Coordinates of C-alpha atoms and ligand atoms in Angstrom, one line a residue:
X29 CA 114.4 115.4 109.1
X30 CA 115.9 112.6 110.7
X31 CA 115.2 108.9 111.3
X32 CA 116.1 108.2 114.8
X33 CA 117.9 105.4 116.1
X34 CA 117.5 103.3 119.6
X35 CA 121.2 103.6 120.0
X36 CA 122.0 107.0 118.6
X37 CA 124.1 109.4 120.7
X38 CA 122.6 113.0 120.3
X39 CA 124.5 116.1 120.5
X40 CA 123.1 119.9 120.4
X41 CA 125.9 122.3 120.6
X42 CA 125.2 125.7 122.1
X43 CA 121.7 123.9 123.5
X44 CA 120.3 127.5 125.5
X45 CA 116.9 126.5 127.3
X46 CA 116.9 122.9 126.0
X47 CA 114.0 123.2 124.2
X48 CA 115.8 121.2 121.2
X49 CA 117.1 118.6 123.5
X50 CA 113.3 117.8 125.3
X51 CA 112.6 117.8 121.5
X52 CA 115.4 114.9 120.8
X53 CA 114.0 113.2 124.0
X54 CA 110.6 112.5 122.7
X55 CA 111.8 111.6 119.7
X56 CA 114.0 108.9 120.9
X57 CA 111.0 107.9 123.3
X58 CA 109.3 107.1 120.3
X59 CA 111.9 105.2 118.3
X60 CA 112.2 103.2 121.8
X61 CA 108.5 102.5 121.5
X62 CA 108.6 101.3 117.9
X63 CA 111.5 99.0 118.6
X64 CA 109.6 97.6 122.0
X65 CA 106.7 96.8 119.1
X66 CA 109.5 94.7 117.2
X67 CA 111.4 91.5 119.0
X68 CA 114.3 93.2 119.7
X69 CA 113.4 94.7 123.2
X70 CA 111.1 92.1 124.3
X71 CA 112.7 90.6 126.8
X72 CA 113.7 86.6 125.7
X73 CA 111.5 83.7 127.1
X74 CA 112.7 82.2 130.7
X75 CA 114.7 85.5 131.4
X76 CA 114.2 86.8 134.7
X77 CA 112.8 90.0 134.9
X78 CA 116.4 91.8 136.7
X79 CA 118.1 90.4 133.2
X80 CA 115.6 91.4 130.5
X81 CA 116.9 94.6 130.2
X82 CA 116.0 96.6 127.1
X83 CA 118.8 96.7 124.3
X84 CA 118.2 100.1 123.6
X85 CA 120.3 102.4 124.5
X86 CA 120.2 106.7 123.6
X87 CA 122.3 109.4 125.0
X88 CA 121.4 113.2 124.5
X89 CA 124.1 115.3 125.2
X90 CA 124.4 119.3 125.5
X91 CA 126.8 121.9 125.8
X92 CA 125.8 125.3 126.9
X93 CA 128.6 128.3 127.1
X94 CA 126.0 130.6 129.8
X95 CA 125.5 129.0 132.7
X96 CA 122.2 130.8 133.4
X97 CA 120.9 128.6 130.3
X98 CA 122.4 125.4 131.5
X99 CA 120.4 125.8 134.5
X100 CA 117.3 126.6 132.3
X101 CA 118.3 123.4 130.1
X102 CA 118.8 121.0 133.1
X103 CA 115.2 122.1 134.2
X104 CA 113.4 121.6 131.1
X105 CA 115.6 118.4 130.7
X106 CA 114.4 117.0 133.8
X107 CA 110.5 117.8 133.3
X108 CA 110.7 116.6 130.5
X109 CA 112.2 113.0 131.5
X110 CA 109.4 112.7 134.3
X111 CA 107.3 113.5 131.9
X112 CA 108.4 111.0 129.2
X113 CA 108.7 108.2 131.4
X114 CA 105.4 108.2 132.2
X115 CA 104.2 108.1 128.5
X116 CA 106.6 105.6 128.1
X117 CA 105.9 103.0 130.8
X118 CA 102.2 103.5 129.7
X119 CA 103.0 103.0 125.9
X120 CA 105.4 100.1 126.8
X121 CA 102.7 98.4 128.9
X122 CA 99.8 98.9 126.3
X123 CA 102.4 97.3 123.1
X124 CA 103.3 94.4 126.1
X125 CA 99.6 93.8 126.5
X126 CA 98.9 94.0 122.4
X127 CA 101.6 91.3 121.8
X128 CA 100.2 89.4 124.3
X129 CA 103.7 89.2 126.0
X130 CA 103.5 88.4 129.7
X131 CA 105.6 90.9 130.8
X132 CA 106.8 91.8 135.1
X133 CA 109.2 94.0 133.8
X134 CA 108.6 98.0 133.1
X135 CA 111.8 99.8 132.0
X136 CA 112.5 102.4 133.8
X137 CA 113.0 105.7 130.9
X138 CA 115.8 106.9 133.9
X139 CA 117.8 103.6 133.6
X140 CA 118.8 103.5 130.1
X141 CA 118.2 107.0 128.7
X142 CA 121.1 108.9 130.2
X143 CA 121.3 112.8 128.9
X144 CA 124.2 115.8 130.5
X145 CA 124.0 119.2 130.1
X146 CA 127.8 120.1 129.9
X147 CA 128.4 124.0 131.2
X148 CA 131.5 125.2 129.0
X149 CA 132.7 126.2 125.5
X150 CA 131.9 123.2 122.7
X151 CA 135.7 123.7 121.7
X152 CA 137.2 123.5 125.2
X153 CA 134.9 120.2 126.4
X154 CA 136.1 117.0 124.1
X155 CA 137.2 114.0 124.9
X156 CA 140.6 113.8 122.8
X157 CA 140.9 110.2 123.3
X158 CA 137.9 108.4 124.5
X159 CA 138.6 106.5 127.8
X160 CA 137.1 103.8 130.2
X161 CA 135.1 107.0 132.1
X162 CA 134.3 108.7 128.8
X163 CA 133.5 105.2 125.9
X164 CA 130.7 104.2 127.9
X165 CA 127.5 106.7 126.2
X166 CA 125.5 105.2 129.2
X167 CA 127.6 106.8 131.7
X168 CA 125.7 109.5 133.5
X169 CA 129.1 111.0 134.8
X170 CA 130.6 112.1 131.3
X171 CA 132.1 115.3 132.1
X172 CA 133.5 116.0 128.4
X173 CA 132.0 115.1 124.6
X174 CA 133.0 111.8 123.6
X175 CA 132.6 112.8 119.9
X176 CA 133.7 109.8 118.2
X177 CA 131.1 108.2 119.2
X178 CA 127.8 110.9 118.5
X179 CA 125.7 109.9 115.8
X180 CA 123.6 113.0 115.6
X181 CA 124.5 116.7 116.1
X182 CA 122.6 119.9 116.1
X183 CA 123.4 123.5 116.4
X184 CA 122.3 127.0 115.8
X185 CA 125.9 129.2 116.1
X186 CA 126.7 132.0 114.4
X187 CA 129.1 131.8 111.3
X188 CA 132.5 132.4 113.5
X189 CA 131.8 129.6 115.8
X190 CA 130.4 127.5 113.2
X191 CA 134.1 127.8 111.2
X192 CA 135.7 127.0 114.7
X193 CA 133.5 123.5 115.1
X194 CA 133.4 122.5 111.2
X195 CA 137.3 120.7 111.4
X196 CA 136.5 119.1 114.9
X197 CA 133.5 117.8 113.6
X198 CA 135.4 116.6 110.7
X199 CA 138.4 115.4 112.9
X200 CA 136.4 113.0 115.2
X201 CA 132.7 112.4 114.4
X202 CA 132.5 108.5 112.9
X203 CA 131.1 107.8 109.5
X204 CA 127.0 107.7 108.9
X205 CA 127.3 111.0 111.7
X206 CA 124.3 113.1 110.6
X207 CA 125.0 116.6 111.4
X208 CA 122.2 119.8 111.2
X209 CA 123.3 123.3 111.0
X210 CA 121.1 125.9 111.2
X211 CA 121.9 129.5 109.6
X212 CA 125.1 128.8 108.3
X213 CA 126.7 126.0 106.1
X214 CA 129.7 123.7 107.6
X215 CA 133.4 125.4 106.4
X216 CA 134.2 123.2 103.2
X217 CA 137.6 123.8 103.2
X218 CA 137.5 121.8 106.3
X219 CA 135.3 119.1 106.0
X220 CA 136.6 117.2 103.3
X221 CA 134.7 113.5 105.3
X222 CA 131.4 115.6 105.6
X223 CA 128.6 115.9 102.7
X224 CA 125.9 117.7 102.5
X225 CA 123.0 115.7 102.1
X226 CA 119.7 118.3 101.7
X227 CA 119.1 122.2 102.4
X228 CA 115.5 123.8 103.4
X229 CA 114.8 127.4 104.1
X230 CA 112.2 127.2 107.2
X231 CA 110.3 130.3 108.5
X232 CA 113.5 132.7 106.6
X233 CA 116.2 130.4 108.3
X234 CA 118.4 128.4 106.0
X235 CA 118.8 124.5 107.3
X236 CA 121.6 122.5 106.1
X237 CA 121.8 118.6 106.8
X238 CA 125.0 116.8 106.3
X239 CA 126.5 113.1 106.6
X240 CA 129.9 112.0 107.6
X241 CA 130.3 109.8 104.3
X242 CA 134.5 109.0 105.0
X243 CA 135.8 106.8 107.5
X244 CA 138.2 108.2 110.5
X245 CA 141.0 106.4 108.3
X246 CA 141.2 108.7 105.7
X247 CA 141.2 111.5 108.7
X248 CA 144.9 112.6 108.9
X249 CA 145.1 112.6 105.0
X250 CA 141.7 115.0 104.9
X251 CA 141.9 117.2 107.9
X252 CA 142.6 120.4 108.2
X253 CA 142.6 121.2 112.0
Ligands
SAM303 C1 121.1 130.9 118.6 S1 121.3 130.1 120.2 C2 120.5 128.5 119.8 C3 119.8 127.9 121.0 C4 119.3 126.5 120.6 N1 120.3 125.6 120.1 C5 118.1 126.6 119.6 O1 118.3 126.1 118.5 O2 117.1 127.1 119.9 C6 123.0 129.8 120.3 C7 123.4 129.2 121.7 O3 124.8 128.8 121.6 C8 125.5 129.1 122.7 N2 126.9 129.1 122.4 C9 127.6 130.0 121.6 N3 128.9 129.7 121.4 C10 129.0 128.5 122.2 C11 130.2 127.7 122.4 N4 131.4 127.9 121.9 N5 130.0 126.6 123.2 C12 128.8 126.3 123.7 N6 127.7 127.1 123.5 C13 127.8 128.2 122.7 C14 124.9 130.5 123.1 O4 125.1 130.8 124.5 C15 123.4 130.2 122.8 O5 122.7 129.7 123.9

């Protein structure tokens, strides 16, 4: 449903297990992959292998309300990581050897892929202002939801909590933000920057998928929060 992005900064609100989130992983594994194929993560000739880091540059985010489930997340989280970094130093090395680039330098996944499982309530758990500690998305210690600058969200809330989020979504989520709701459509009386882009009905659930199409800008004019 989504084309993903090198640099995209995914969020999955209400995550439970993580199964979702080990799904984003290997999806943004793969994007890495295809991007390692093209010259824009090949490290440049004559750089030493300590500078030839990769450009890319994901973050997969959670937030989990029961901390039995964050647990459960963090788990399959870190499973999944080991194994994804295994497929991907394998895959990197096999498009390395394809292209014929001599290459002394394997990425570690663990070095540039950072990913959090936050324990608390979406609401309660967002950066307000995005500092020093927060703007970096590489920044393994983020300890609330730097919002402005996710560029994919997912949940599956029921429609109360999915009326609370809509105007913070709105409020702080930059422009080309893709947003998928599952269940329940976004409150349109409160998310004047957000379109919706397509709607399926998979196995009985109804999907929605949305863009933020207006710039922060226009925010305090079109927010109702
Ligand atoms: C229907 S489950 C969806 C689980 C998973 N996202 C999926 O699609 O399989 C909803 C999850 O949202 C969590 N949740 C509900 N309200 C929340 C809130 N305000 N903040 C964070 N998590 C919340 C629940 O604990 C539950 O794990």
């Amino acid at each position: 449903m989504w084309r993903w992005r090198t640099d995209d900064v995914f969020l999955e609100i209400g995550c439970g297990q993580g199964q979702v989130l080990a799904k984003a992983l290997a999806c943004v594994v793969e994007a890495m992959l295809w991007e390692a194929g093209s010259e824009g993560a090949i490290p440049s000739e004559g750089s030493v292998a300590s500078e030839a880091e990769p450009s890319f540059l994901p973050t997969l985010l959670g937030v989990e309300v029961c901390p039995d489930l964050c647990r459960q997340a963090d788990n399959e989280m870190r499973k999944s990581m080991e194994k994804q970094s295994t497929y991907f130093q394998k895959e990197y090395r096999r498009i390395m050897t394809r292209r014929e680039m001599e290459h002394n330098f394997t990425p570690e996944l663990r070095d540039f892929l950072k990913w959090k499982i936050l324990h608390g309530r979406f609401e309660n758990v967002i950066a307000e202002k995005v500092d020093a500690a927060n703007s970096n998305s590489a920044n393994s210690a983020i300890d609330k939801i730097p919002l402005t600058e996710v560029t994919k969200v997912y949940f599956f809330l029921d429609s109360g909590m999915t009326e609370i989020i809509s105007p913070i979504l709105n409020r702080y989520l930059p422009v080309g933000a893709q947003i998928i709701s599952c269940d329940f459509p976004l409150d349109e009386s409160s998310t004047a920057r957000i379109k919706l882009q397509w709607k399926l009905t998979i196995h009985d659930v109804d999907v929605f998928g949305y863009q933020v199409v207006e710039p922060q800008e226009h925010c305090d004019e079109l927010c109702v929060l």
